[in-house]
Short mmCIF file of C-alpha atoms and ligand atoms in Angstrom, two decimals:
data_model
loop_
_atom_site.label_atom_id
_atom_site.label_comp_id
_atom_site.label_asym_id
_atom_site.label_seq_id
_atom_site.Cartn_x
_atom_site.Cartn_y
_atom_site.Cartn_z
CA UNK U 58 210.11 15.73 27.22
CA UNK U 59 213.26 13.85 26.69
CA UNK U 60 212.73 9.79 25.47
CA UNK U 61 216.02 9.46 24.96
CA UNK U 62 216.96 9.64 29.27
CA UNK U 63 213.58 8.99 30.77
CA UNK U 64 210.64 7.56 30.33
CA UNK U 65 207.06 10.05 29.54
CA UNK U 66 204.06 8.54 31.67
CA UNK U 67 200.86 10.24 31.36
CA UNK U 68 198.60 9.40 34.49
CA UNK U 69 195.19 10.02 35.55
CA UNK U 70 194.22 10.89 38.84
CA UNK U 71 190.88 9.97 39.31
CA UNK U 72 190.48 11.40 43.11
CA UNK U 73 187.37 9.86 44.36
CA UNK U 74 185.80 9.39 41.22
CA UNK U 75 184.20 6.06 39.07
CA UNK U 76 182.23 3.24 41.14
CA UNK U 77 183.39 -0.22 39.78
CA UNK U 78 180.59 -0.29 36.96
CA UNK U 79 181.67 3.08 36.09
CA UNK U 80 185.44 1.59 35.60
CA UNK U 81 184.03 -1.25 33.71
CA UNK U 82 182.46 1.03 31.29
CA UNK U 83 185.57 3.41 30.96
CA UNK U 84 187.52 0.50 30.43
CA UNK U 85 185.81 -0.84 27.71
CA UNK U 86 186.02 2.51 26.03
CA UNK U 87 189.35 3.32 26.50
CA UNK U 88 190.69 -0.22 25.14
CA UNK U 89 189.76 -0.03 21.74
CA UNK U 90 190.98 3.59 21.11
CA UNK U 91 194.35 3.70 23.18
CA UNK U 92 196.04 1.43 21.02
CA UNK U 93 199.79 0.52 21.83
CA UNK U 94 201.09 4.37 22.71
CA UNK U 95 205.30 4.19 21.97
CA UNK U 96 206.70 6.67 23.84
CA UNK U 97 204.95 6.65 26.68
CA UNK U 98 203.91 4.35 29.61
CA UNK U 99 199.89 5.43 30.84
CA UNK U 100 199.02 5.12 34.46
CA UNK U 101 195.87 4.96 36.39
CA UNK U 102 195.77 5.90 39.81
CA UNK U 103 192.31 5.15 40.83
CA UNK U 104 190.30 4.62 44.24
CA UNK U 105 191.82 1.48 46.42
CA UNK U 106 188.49 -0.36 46.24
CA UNK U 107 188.43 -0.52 42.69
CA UNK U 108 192.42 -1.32 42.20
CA UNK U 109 191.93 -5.09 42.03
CA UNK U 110 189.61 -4.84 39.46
CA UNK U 111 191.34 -2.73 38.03
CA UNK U 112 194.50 -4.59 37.42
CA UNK U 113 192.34 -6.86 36.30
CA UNK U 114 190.40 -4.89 33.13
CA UNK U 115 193.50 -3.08 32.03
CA UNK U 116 195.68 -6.31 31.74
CA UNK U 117 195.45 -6.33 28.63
CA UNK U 118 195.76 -2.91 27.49
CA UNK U 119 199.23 -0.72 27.78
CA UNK U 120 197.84 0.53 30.94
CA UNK U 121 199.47 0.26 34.56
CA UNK U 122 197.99 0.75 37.89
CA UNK U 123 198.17 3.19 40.97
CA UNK U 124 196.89 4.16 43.58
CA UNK U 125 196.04 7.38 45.10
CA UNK U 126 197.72 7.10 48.69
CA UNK U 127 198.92 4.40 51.40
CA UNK U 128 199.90 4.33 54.78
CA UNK U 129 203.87 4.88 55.61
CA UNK U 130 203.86 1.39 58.28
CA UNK U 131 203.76 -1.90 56.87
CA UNK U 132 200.64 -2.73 59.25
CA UNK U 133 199.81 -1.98 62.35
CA UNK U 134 196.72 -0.22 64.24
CA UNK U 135 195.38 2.21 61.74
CA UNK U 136 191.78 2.01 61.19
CA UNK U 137 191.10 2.61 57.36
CA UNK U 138 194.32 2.57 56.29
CA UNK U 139 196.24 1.03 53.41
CA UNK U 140 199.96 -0.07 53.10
CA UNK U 141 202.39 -0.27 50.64
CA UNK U 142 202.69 -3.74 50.93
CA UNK U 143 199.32 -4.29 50.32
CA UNK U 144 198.98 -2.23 47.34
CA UNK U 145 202.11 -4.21 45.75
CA UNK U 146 200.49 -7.59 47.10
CA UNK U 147 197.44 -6.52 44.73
CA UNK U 148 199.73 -5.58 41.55
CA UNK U 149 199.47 -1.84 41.99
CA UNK U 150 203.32 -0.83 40.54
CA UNK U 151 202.50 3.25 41.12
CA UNK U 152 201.36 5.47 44.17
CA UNK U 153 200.44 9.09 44.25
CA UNK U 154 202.11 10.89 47.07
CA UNK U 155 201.67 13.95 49.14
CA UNK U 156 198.46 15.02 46.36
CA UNK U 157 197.90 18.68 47.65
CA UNK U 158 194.53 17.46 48.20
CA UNK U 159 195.47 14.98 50.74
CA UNK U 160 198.04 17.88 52.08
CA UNK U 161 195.07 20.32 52.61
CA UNK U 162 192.36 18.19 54.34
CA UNK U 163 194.28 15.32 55.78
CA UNK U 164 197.09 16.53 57.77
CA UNK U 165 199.78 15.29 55.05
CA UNK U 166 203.21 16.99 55.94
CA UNK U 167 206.23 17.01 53.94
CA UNK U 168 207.77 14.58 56.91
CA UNK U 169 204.82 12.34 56.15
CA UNK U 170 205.30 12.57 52.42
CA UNK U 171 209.38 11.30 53.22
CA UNK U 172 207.96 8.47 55.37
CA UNK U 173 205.50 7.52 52.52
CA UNK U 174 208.22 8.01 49.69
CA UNK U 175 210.38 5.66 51.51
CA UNK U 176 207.62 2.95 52.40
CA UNK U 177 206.79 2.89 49.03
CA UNK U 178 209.89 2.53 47.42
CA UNK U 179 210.92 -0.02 50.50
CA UNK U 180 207.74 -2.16 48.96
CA UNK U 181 208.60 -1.95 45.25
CA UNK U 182 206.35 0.64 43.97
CA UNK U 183 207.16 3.82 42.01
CA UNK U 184 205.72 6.82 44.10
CA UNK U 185 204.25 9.88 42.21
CA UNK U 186 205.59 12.79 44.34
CA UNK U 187 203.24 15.79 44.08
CA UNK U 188 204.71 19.36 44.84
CA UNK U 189 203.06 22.76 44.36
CA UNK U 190 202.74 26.11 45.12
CA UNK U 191 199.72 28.02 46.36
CA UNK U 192 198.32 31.33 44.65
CA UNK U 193 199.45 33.42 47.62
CA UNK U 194 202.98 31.48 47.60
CA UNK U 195 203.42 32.09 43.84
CA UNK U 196 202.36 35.75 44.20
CA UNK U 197 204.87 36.23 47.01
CA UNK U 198 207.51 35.02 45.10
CA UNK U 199 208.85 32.84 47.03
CA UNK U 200 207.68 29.15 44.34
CA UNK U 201 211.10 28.05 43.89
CA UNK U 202 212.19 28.16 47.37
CA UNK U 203 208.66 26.11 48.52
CA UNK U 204 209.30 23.73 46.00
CA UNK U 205 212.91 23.34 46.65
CA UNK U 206 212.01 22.61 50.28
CA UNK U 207 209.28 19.84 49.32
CA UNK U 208 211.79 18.20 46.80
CA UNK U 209 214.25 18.10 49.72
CA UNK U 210 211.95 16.80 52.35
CA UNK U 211 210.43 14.31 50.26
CA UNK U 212 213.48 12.58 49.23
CA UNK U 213 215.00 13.07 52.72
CA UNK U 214 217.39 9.24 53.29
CA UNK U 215 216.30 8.06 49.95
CA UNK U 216 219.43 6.41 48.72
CA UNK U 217 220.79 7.24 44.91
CA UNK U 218 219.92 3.46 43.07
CA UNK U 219 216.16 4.24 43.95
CA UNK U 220 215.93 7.72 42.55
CA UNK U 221 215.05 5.79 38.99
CA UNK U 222 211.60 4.59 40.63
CA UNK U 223 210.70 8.28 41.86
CA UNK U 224 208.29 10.41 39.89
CA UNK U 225 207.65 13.92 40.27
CA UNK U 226 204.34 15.63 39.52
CA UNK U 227 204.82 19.69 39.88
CA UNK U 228 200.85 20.55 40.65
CA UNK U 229 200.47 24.43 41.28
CA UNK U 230 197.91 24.26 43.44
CA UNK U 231 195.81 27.18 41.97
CA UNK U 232 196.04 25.40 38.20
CA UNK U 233 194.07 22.10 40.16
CA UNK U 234 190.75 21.40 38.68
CA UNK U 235 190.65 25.34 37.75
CA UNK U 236 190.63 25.37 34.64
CA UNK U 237 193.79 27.47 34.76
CA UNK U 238 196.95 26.11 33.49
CA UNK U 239 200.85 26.90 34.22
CA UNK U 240 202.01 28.77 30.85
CA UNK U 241 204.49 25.91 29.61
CA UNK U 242 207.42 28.19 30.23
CA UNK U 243 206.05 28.44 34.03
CA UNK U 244 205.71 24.68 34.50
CA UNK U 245 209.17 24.21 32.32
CA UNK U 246 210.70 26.72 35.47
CA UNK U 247 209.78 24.85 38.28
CA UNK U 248 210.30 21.18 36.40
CA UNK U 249 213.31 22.27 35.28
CA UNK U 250 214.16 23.68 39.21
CA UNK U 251 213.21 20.05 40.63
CA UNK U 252 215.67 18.40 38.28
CA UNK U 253 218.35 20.84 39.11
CA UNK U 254 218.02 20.11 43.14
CA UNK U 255 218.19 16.13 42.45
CA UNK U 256 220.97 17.08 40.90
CA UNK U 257 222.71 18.86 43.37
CA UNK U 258 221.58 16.04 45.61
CA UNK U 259 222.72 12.78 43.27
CA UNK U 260 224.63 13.63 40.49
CA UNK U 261 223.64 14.37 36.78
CA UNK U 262 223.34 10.69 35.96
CA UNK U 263 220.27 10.61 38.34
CA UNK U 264 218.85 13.67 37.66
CA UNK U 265 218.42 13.10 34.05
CA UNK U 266 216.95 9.78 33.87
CA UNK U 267 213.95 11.22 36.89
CA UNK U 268 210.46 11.47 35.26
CA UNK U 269 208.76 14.90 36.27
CA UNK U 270 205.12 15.13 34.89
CA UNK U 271 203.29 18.88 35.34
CA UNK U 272 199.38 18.29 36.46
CA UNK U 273 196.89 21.01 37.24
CA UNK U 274 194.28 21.38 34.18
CA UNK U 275 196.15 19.31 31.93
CA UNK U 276 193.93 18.97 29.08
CA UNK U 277 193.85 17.63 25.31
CA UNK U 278 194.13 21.27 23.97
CA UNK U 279 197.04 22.36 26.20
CA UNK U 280 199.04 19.16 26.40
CA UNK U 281 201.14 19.59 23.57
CA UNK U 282 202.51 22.60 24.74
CA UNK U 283 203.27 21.52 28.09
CA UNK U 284 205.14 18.31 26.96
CA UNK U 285 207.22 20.26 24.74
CA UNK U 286 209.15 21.51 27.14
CA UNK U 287 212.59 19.61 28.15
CA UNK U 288 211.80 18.97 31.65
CA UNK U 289 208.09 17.79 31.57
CA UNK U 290 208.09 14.50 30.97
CA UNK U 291 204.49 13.60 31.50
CA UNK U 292 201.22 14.78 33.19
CA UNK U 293 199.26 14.09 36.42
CA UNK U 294 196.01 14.63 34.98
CA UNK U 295 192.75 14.68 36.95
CA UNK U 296 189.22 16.25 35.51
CA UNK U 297 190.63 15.07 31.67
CA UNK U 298 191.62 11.46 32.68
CA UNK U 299 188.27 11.03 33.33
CA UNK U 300 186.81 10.78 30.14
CA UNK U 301 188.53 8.14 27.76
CA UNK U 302 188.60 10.03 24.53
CA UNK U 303 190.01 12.99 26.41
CA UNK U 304 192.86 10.96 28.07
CA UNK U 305 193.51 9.15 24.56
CA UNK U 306 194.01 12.36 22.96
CA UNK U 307 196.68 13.95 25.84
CA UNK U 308 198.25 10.65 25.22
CA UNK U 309 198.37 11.18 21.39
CA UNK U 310 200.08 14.13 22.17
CA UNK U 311 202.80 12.66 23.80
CA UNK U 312 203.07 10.60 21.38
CA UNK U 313 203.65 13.01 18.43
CA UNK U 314 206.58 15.49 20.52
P1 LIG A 703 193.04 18.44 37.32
O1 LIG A 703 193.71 17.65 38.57
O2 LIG A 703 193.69 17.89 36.08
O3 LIG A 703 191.59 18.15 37.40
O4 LIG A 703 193.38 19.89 37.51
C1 LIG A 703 195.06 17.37 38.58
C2 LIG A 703 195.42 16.67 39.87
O5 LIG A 703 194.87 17.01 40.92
O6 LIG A 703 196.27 15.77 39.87
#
């Protein structure tokens, strides 16, 4: 982490999890012990039905709202889908992108992930750009390279003054609701390798002030560790964010580096 350049956001990802009563509840546990965190800004990125309502529990709490996906055209003919325009209509100010989830069982393509990036950032929202490796990539050796390629893709015609409203989440796909964590130095690698190709692509200035969370079994016992390390700058957290005490306690941890 580095407060003094960029900003720390700790997010939950709560994938299709919580009915509206459930986020009611959650909510009124999570107000009372999340207090007014300093250092960092919490997100969560919940399902789109539950977004308005959303918005509207947290609105008094340091707590901002995102969703999990949207559409890359403004509207149009897509049965079921969701635009970015509509998200920001409905105060959503964050949008997960290119989840590996959404990668592996709904066709999402790194040229789809570019078109999203842009829509979103076209519409005012700050997109959450997930990039990861598989097990069999990682064992080939061949991590940076993938994630160099998804970096590049994803941020294909986005111009320079936006690149301060881009996140990046480094998921490894095998640490995703495995229970098996990135060591901190292997997550610190791959952060630090995203930084150095937005870089190459915009300059220092840029670079430095990008947010780049790790996610993939981000938990209260291993967050510390993880958000010691100069380039991770927050978490995308999924099984932990949903439980409040859990996700207060990653956010204490924040807190304290
Ligand atoms: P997990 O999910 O924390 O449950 O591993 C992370 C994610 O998918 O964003």
């Amino acid at each position: 982490m580095n407060t003094r350049y960029r900003k720390t956001i700790i997010a939950g990802n709560w994938k299709m999890n919580k009915t509206l009563t459930e986020t009611r509840a959650f909510a009124e546990e999570l107000k009372p012990i999340l207090g007014r965190p300093k250092w960092c800004e919490v997100v969560l990125c919940v399902p789109f039905v539950n977004l308005q309502a959303a918005g509207r529990l947290f609105k008094d709490a340091k707590v901002s709202i995102g969703a999990e996906n949207c559409h890359y055209e403004s509207s149009g003919a897509f049965t079921g889908e969701v635009s970015a325009e509509m998200l920001k209509d409905l105060g959503v100010k964050y949008v997960v992108i290119g989840h590996s989830e959404r990668r592996q069982y709904y066709n999402e393509t790194d040229f789809t992930v570019n078109k999203k990036v842009k829509a979103a950032l076209d519409n005012g929202l700050r997109p959450i750009v997930c990039v990861g490796e598989s097990l069999e990539q990682r064992e080939l050796g061949v991590t940076l390279e993938l994630i160099t390629y998804q970096v590049k893709c994803a941020l294909a015609g986005v111009p320079a003054e936006k690149m301060r409203h881009v996140v990046f989440a480094y998921e490894p796909i095998w640490a995703i609701g495995t229970g098996k964590t990135a060591t901190a130095q292997e997550a610190q690698e791959v952060c630090q390798t995203i930084r150095t190709i937005i870089r190459k692509l915009y300059g220092a200035r840029v670079a430095r002030a990008v947010t780049i969370q790790y996610g993939g079994s981000m938990n209260a016992a291993n967050a510390y560790e993880l958000l010691s390390q100069p380039d991770i700058d927050g978490g995308l957290i999924g099984g932990a964010s949903l439980k409040a005490d859990q996700l207060v306690e990653i956010v204490n941890a924040a807190n304290q580096e």
